[in-house]
Amino acid sequence: MTDDEQELGITESKSHNTGDWYAEVVRKAGLASYGPEGMSGFIVTRPRGYALWEAVQNALDAEFKDTGVQNAYFPVFIPESYLEREKDVVEGFDPEVAWVTQGGHEELDERLAVRPTSESIIAPYIAQWVRSHRDLPMRVNQWCSVVRWEATETKPFFRTKEFLWQEGHTAHETDEGAWEETMLRLDQYESLYEDVLAIPVLRGQKPPHDTFPGAKTTTTVEALMPDGKSVQGATSHHLGQSFAEAFDITFSDEQEEERVAHTTSWGVSWRCLGALIMTHSDEQGLVLPPTVAPTQVVVVPIWQSDTREEVLEYAEGVTAELEDAGISVELDDRDERNPGFKFNEHELNGVPLRIEIGPNEVDDEELTLVHRPDGESVVEDRDDVAETVERHFDEVYAKLYAAAEETLDGAVREADDRAEILGTLGRHGGYVETPWCGDVDCEAEIKEQIAAEIVMVPFEDDDELIGTDHEETCGVCGEPAERTAYFAKSY
Amino acid sequence: MTDDEQELGITESKSHNTGDWYAEVVRKAGLASYGPEGMSGFIVTRPRGYALWEAVQNALDAEFKDTGVQNAYFPVFIPESYLEREKDVVEGFDPEVAWVTQGGHEELDERLAVRPTSESIIAPYIAQWVRSHRDLPMRVNQWCSVVRWEATETKPFFRTKEFLWQEGHTAHETDEGAWEETMLRLDQYESLYEDVLAIPVLRGQKPPHDTFPGAKTTTTVEALMPDGKSVQGATSHHLGQSFAEAFDITFSDEQEEERVAHTTSWGVSWRCLGALIMTHSDEQGLVLPPTVAPTQVVVVPIWQSDTREEVLEYAEGVTAELEDAGISVELDDRDERNPGFKFNEHELNGVPLRIEIGPNEVDDEELTLVHRPDGESVVEDRDDVAETVERHFDEVYAKLYAAAEETLDGAVREADDRAEILGTLGRHGGYVETPWCGDVDCEAEIKEQIAAEIVMVPFEDDDELIGTDHEETCGVCGEPAERTAYFAKSY
Ligand SMILES: [Zn+2]
Ligand SMILES: [Zn+2]
């Protein structure tokens, strides 16, 4: 094997060594590099990785704007006293932050936190901008990076000291308005996962003891990873009136009465890229749905010296036609590489569809299309190539989604008592669904023994236990059950 | 006057008190707010201001991507030792930075700078990614914020401790390749100003003593502000091989020989928004070209109770048709405001085109269009409203550009000796064009007396002095002149 070939091979096993395999895919597919010396926990997002984030931004930002959200930008620093003010509201919210203590050659009078999240700087401005009910709903979003100084092992896109995200903050006249907002954003996150990233998710709310500090309800979409752990894919918080009261977000209603607003916040980070990479990729490298792939199609001409000219010309024609149709296509006409090398490279990089063109394809006015996820190869007519390719994009997407859905469906298991909960989680991972009394102690007990927690409680409308008059009993303690709980190990 | 009306009035004079007038426009048009207590020098970019930055991003990012640039994201922090490494290369480059010294509850071993610019963290990675001539040119860009701890008075978008920008960094095989890149980016910046922001610019290079530290050549586009000062609108640097040598950016050429790359960097910050706002706005408030206006058209129905229904229906039809054509339009059908108030408000907010619809317009199947910059009012047929509006957009754009061009043309004055240089700058501001010997002392002399400097030297091809065999003499010292210099006070 040459160096180049070694570079293209994934050596770790997805099923046996998921973490190392993931890190190898991220590195070899050129998605990210580790930060410089002295900056463990930081990553450099390389162009192919950043393009995935741009795809997420484009999809989500368009949805946000269609539904009344405006983007803004707030300072990267937050004075310590502002963070403290939030602490009073939401006891126990003490993110580990990076502190700026020197500006130029001077010591600062007050430390500035590099934003770990922006509630405490955005809320005072919303308070200032909202005067009357006519200013509501007010919806502000920002795309930015945040820093949380956690001393954990780095895992690109999943766990990094700095990460990219968006954070939306809204204010409403009524509790109902805030609740609708919370669910609208959760729907948009669900759609991001299911319609853009080809990842089915479970939706529900966090148990009361695990809501965002100060929030009334935290809603979540949860995605299952191949190692059987759950990823909190995005969260949308109904904050009730606690933040509005703390930050004086009030408005005069139609009767000119002063009232306290109801607020929400919601966010998704580049962790969704981690979920994307981990869910679909395999031991040949990165696998991406065509919806987000920076290069959607690669055209690989296969020639001998006597067929070079006709094959290349044909391949160029196909490429141009796809380009004109707005498809992101690359013609790989490098002389110095053979087709086998090219196949490996584009597989490693996750190009969803490969078009192979040799003398036979030229003679028969055909194309050979190969799907990245499973290597399925199909011969198609050359005519209407753009339409054909779009059809295959849909097929590739459907394959990825179906595989992930099958995994998810098979990973939700019921359990009725403690032994079964622990045994099932230990043997299979995934989600264990069990009736739950609502007591945090019952979660603590499981957590202690197997490091799994309640990642989600289905919404009331989806919860079969609601309305059964407490006939079921808690899988942990045996007391009457209030709700269904999903236990899982999580990222 | 009611409170509301006061809020809509600009009280400062653009010509007599440009700085205060500018600050008032920024605040009252809802573009930005000042940062919180304890954070002087920072601003909050409000949705209407941020939308302008998004318009700049969209225009420029598309150009960049069409010309081989890929976006990436590098950490917000840079270890002190990395900055030091750069200092060795480019003596005297010592931006005032904000230092992170604590992470969580621990003191850091090494201080981390909040990025003031990213050469020193991007170059080492480019060095790592570039191996062969096949990897070149390599072009990486990032949209981010940077922090420079300068203790000057805050002026939103012009002078802030944190600002948004893009920074592009490229590596090339040859000096010529790097030079072409430098000029390509300068062309794109010129086009941003002239074709998107309606601001004519002067293009050229910075005098040798004012190039970016370590650079071979710094090129610039300069825009004239209404107070007679020049704004450095964007810069594009040919860095030669100094950075490549310092950071080991080398590649093996076709003969497998190791060679040192040639690099460039180029950037534009939200200062271009400052130039945009300051150039076109007036004493009614913000004025924007339709190319960047978040709301391009406002439709204002004008009714009496007996005509309300028909007027509103007609206005809704017009609005819908414009929306369908992809025009950003707002129907202002608020009951609680009269048309005069609405006119003032939309003028303050810089909506480029207003459509007034009353019973007469409905009867005659017409529309009254009013241009924001000069209040010109035109009656047009209702048919083909989208085309009509697009035509008026072009007219509004042309008016703004023509006005700025006239100002610029009238502000470039020639001077042949010291007294004339000082006198002209003192009386008129603007640019003074003079033959220059090339000696930095001659600039220093002017700078001392009137705080003006050489903001630009035309490119060799544009410089009339090139090829005249030094017949002209330096306007300051009288020695033989090498180049033409443009003196101006600057932001
Ligand atoms: Zn229990
Ligand atoms: Zn001189």
PDB file of C-alpha atoms in Angstrom, chain A residues 4 7 33-39 42-48 50-51 54 61 65 70-79 81-82 94 96-105 108 110-112 114-115 121 125 128-129 131 134 138-140 143 145 147 149 162 164 270 334 336-337, chain B residues 4 7 33-39 42-48 50-51 54 61 65 70-79 81-82 94 96-105 108 110-112 114-115 121 125 128-129 131 134 138-140 143 145 147 149 162 164 270 334 336-337:
ATOM      1  CA  ASP A   4      -1.975   7.711  -0.407  1.00  0.00           C
ATOM      2  CA  GLU A   7      -4.783   7.678   3.821  1.00  0.00           C
ATOM      3  CA  SER A  33      -8.657  18.887  12.441  1.00  0.00           C
ATOM      4  CA  TYR A  34      -7.814  19.105  16.117  1.00  0.00           C
ATOM      5  CA  GLY A  35      -6.969  22.528  17.525  1.00  0.00           C
ATOM      6  CA  PRO A  36      -3.398  23.722  17.967  1.00  0.00           C
ATOM      7  CA  GLU A  37      -1.176  22.770  20.865  1.00  0.00           C
ATOM      8  CA  GLY A  38      -2.295  24.403  24.066  1.00  0.00           C
ATOM      9  CA  MET A  39      -5.898  24.357  22.881  1.00  0.00           C
ATOM     10  CA  PHE A  42     -10.975  23.001  20.115  1.00  0.00           C
ATOM     11  CA  ILE A  43     -11.260  21.923  16.504  1.00  0.00           C
ATOM     12  CA  VAL A  44     -10.657  23.513  13.134  1.00  0.00           C
ATOM     13  CA  THR A  45     -13.628  23.003  10.866  1.00  0.00           C
ATOM     14  CA  ARG A  46     -12.284  22.305   7.400  1.00  0.00           C
ATOM     15  CA  PRO A  47     -14.137  23.336   4.252  1.00  0.00           C
ATOM     16  CA  ARG A  48     -15.829  19.976   3.725  1.00  0.00           C
ATOM     17  CA  TYR A  50     -18.073  23.646   7.225  1.00  0.00           C
ATOM     18  CA  ALA A  51     -20.078  23.058   4.041  1.00  0.00           C
ATOM     19  CA  GLU A  54     -23.769  25.774   5.827  1.00  0.00           C
ATOM     20  CA  ASP A  61     -32.553  29.785   8.350  1.00  0.00           C
ATOM     21  CA  LYS A  65     -37.359  33.512   8.231  1.00  0.00           C
ATOM     22  CA  GLN A  70     -35.088  37.871  12.420  1.00  0.00           C
ATOM     23  CA  ASN A  71     -31.361  37.401  12.809  1.00  0.00           C
ATOM     24  CA  ALA A  72     -29.272  39.708  14.962  1.00  0.00           C
ATOM     25  CA  TYR A  73     -25.837  39.730  16.537  1.00  0.00           C
ATOM     26  CA  PHE A  74     -25.011  40.254  20.200  1.00  0.00           C
ATOM     27  CA  PRO A  75     -21.535  40.758  21.675  1.00  0.00           C
ATOM     28  CA  VAL A  76     -19.255  37.752  22.141  1.00  0.00           C
ATOM     29  CA  PHE A  77     -18.655  38.836  25.760  1.00  0.00           C
ATOM     30  CA  ILE A  78     -21.049  39.070  28.688  1.00  0.00           C
ATOM     31  CA  PRO A  79     -20.149  41.019  31.836  1.00  0.00           C
ATOM     32  CA  SER A  81     -22.664  40.831  36.647  1.00  0.00           C
ATOM     33  CA  TYR A  82     -25.065  40.002  33.824  1.00  0.00           C
ATOM     34  CA  ASP A  94     -23.262  27.680  36.332  1.00  0.00           C
ATOM     35  CA  GLU A  96     -17.945  26.705  33.053  1.00  0.00           C
ATOM     36  CA  VAL A  97     -16.916  29.761  31.133  1.00  0.00           C
ATOM     37  CA  ALA A  98     -13.756  31.218  29.676  1.00  0.00           C
ATOM     38  CA  TRP A  99     -13.004  34.569  31.275  1.00  0.00           C
ATOM     39  CA  VAL A 100     -11.426  37.590  29.643  1.00  0.00           C
ATOM     40  CA  THR A 101      -9.576  39.463  32.357  1.00  0.00           C
ATOM     41  CA  GLN A 102      -7.207  41.638  30.315  1.00  0.00           C
ATOM     42  CA  GLY A 103      -7.936  44.045  27.490  1.00  0.00           C
ATOM     43  CA  GLY A 104      -4.778  45.203  25.757  1.00  0.00           C
ATOM     44  CA  HIS A 105      -2.296  45.857  28.526  1.00  0.00           C
ATOM     45  CA  LEU A 108     -10.377  44.779  33.404  1.00  0.00           C
ATOM     46  CA  GLU A 110     -15.004  43.344  35.689  1.00  0.00           C
ATOM     47  CA  ARG A 111     -14.365  39.948  34.148  1.00  0.00           C
ATOM     48  CA  LEU A 112     -16.085  39.291  30.833  1.00  0.00           C
ATOM     49  CA  VAL A 114     -16.983  34.539  26.511  1.00  0.00           C
ATOM     50  CA  ARG A 115     -20.632  33.773  25.798  1.00  0.00           C
ATOM     51  CA  ILE A 121     -27.413  39.580  27.338  1.00  0.00           C
ATOM     52  CA  TYR A 125     -32.349  44.173  25.078  1.00  0.00           C
ATOM     53  CA  GLN A 128     -35.830  47.469  26.050  1.00  0.00           C
ATOM     54  CA  TRP A 129     -37.270  46.902  22.566  1.00  0.00           C
ATOM     55  CA  ARG A 131     -43.058  48.300  24.670  1.00  0.00           C
ATOM     56  CA  ARG A 134     -47.877  45.454  18.949  1.00  0.00           C
ATOM     57  CA  MET A 138     -40.642  39.397  19.047  1.00  0.00           C
ATOM     58  CA  ARG A 139     -38.285  36.785  17.652  1.00  0.00           C
ATOM     59  CA  VAL A 140     -34.517  37.159  17.539  1.00  0.00           C
ATOM     60  CA  TRP A 143     -25.831  32.137  14.477  1.00  0.00           C
ATOM     61  CA  SER A 145     -20.130  30.216  18.447  1.00  0.00           C
ATOM     62  CA  VAL A 147     -17.571  28.497  24.594  1.00  0.00           C
ATOM     63  CA  TRP A 149     -14.948  25.195  29.392  1.00  0.00           C
ATOM     64  CA  GLU A 162     -16.150  25.962  21.358  1.00  0.00           C
ATOM     65  CA  LEU A 164     -21.195  26.615  16.478  1.00  0.00           C
ATOM     66  CA  TRP A 270     -23.164  21.450  15.138  1.00  0.00           C
ATOM     67  CA  ARG A 334      -7.324  13.492 -13.196  1.00  0.00           C
ATOM     68  CA  GLU A 336      -2.554  10.648 -12.516  1.00  0.00           C
ATOM     69  CA  ARG A 337      -5.132   8.512 -10.696  1.00  0.00           C
TER      70      ARG A 337
ATOM     71  CA  ASP B   4     -43.763  58.582  18.861  1.00  0.00           C
ATOM     72  CA  GLU B   7     -38.791  59.130  17.959  1.00  0.00           C
ATOM     73  CA  SER B  33     -27.808  49.630  20.125  1.00  0.00           C
ATOM     74  CA  TYR B  34     -24.838  50.325  22.338  1.00  0.00           C
ATOM     75  CA  GLY B  35     -23.420  47.437  24.366  1.00  0.00           C
ATOM     76  CA  PRO B  36     -24.330  46.892  27.994  1.00  0.00           C
ATOM     77  CA  GLU B  37     -22.786  48.724  30.923  1.00  0.00           C
ATOM     78  CA  GLY B  38     -19.203  47.699  31.453  1.00  0.00           C
ATOM     79  CA  MET B  39     -18.783  46.965  27.772  1.00  0.00           C
ATOM     80  CA  PHE B  42     -19.372  46.985  21.859  1.00  0.00           C
ATOM     81  CA  ILE B  43     -22.649  47.201  19.987  1.00  0.00           C
ATOM     82  CA  VAL B  44     -25.712  45.024  19.590  1.00  0.00           C
ATOM     83  CA  THR B  45     -26.579  44.605  15.931  1.00  0.00           C
ATOM     84  CA  ARG B  46     -30.357  44.725  15.676  1.00  0.00           C
ATOM     85  CA  PRO B  47     -32.294  42.784  13.051  1.00  0.00           C
ATOM     86  CA  ARG B  48     -32.531  45.678  10.604  1.00  0.00           C
ATOM     87  CA  TYR B  50     -27.932  42.582  10.703  1.00  0.00           C
ATOM     88  CA  ALA B  51     -30.046  42.167   7.566  1.00  0.00           C
ATOM     89  CA  GLU B  54     -26.528  39.428   5.507  1.00  0.00           C
ATOM     90  CA  ASP B  61     -20.045  34.875  -0.574  1.00  0.00           C
ATOM     91  CA  LYS B  65     -17.645  30.564  -4.136  1.00  0.00           C
ATOM     92  CA  GLN B  70     -14.220  27.572   0.423  1.00  0.00           C
ATOM     93  CA  ASN B  71     -15.471  28.626   3.824  1.00  0.00           C
ATOM     94  CA  ALA B  72     -14.060  27.153   7.011  1.00  0.00           C
ATOM     95  CA  TYR B  73     -14.081  27.949  10.707  1.00  0.00           C
ATOM     96  CA  PHE B  74     -11.053  28.355  12.963  1.00  0.00           C
ATOM     97  CA  PRO B  75     -11.107  28.676  16.767  1.00  0.00           C
ATOM     98  CA  VAL B  76     -12.048  32.003  18.345  1.00  0.00           C
ATOM     99  CA  PHE B  77      -8.891  31.817  20.505  1.00  0.00           C
ATOM    100  CA  ILE B  78      -5.235  31.886  19.502  1.00  0.00           C
ATOM    101  CA  PRO B  79      -2.505  30.799  21.939  1.00  0.00           C
ATOM    102  CA  SER B  81       2.862  31.654  21.468  1.00  0.00           C
ATOM    103  CA  TYR B  82       1.188  31.514  18.040  1.00  0.00           C
ATOM    104  CA  ASP B  94       0.943  44.224  17.986  1.00  0.00           C
ATOM    105  CA  GLU B  96      -4.314  45.206  21.313  1.00  0.00           C
ATOM    106  CA  VAL B  97      -6.044  41.984  22.160  1.00  0.00           C
ATOM    107  CA  ALA B  98      -8.466  40.703  24.754  1.00  0.00           C
ATOM    108  CA  TRP B  99      -6.876  37.912  26.776  1.00  0.00           C
ATOM    109  CA  VAL B 100      -8.588  34.868  28.199  1.00  0.00           C
ATOM    110  CA  THR B 101      -6.649  33.884  31.311  1.00  0.00           C
ATOM    111  CA  GLN B 102      -9.160  31.685  33.124  1.00  0.00           C
ATOM    112  CA  GLY B 103     -11.075  28.643  31.923  1.00  0.00           C
ATOM    113  CA  GLY B 104     -13.769  27.575  34.341  1.00  0.00           C
ATOM    114  CA  HIS B 105     -12.204  27.901  37.776  1.00  0.00           C
ATOM    115  CA  LEU B 108      -4.636  28.870  32.133  1.00  0.00           C
ATOM    116  CA  GLU B 110      -0.845  30.084  28.521  1.00  0.00           C
ATOM    117  CA  ARG B 111      -2.956  33.143  27.775  1.00  0.00           C
ATOM    118  CA  LEU B 112      -5.340  32.832  24.841  1.00  0.00           C
ATOM    119  CA  VAL B 114      -9.519  36.380  21.363  1.00  0.00           C
ATOM    120  CA  ARG B 115      -8.752  36.437  17.644  1.00  0.00           C
ATOM    121  CA  ILE B 121      -3.746  30.205  13.380  1.00  0.00           C
ATOM    122  CA  TYR B 125      -3.064  24.591   9.057  1.00  0.00           C
ATOM    123  CA  GLN B 128      -0.307  21.126   7.004  1.00  0.00           C
ATOM    124  CA  TRP B 129      -2.922  20.732   4.251  1.00  0.00           C
ATOM    125  CA  ARG B 131       1.590  19.020   0.160  1.00  0.00           C
ATOM    126  CA  ARG B 134      -1.980  19.843  -6.957  1.00  0.00           C
ATOM    127  CA  MET B 138      -5.745  26.752  -1.712  1.00  0.00           C
ATOM    128  CA  ARG B 139      -8.338  29.297  -0.671  1.00  0.00           C
ATOM    129  CA  VAL B 140      -9.944  29.444   2.743  1.00  0.00           C
ATOM    130  CA  TRP B 143     -16.997  34.860   8.316  1.00  0.00           C
ATOM    131  CA  SER B 145     -16.067  38.372  14.534  1.00  0.00           C
ATOM    132  CA  VAL B 147     -11.843  41.720  18.796  1.00  0.00           C
ATOM    133  CA  TRP B 149      -9.058  46.304  22.274  1.00  0.00           C
ATOM    134  CA  GLU B 162     -15.686  43.672  18.314  1.00  0.00           C
ATOM    135  CA  LEU B 164     -17.904  41.279  12.054  1.00  0.00           C
ATOM    136  CA  TRP B 270     -19.007  45.706   8.676  1.00  0.00           C
ATOM    137  CA  ARG B 334     -52.205  49.438  10.432  1.00  0.00           C
ATOM    138  CA  GLU B 336     -53.948  52.988  14.380  1.00  0.00           C
ATOM    139  CA  ARG B 337     -51.562  55.081  12.284  1.00  0.00           C
TER     140      ARG B 337
END
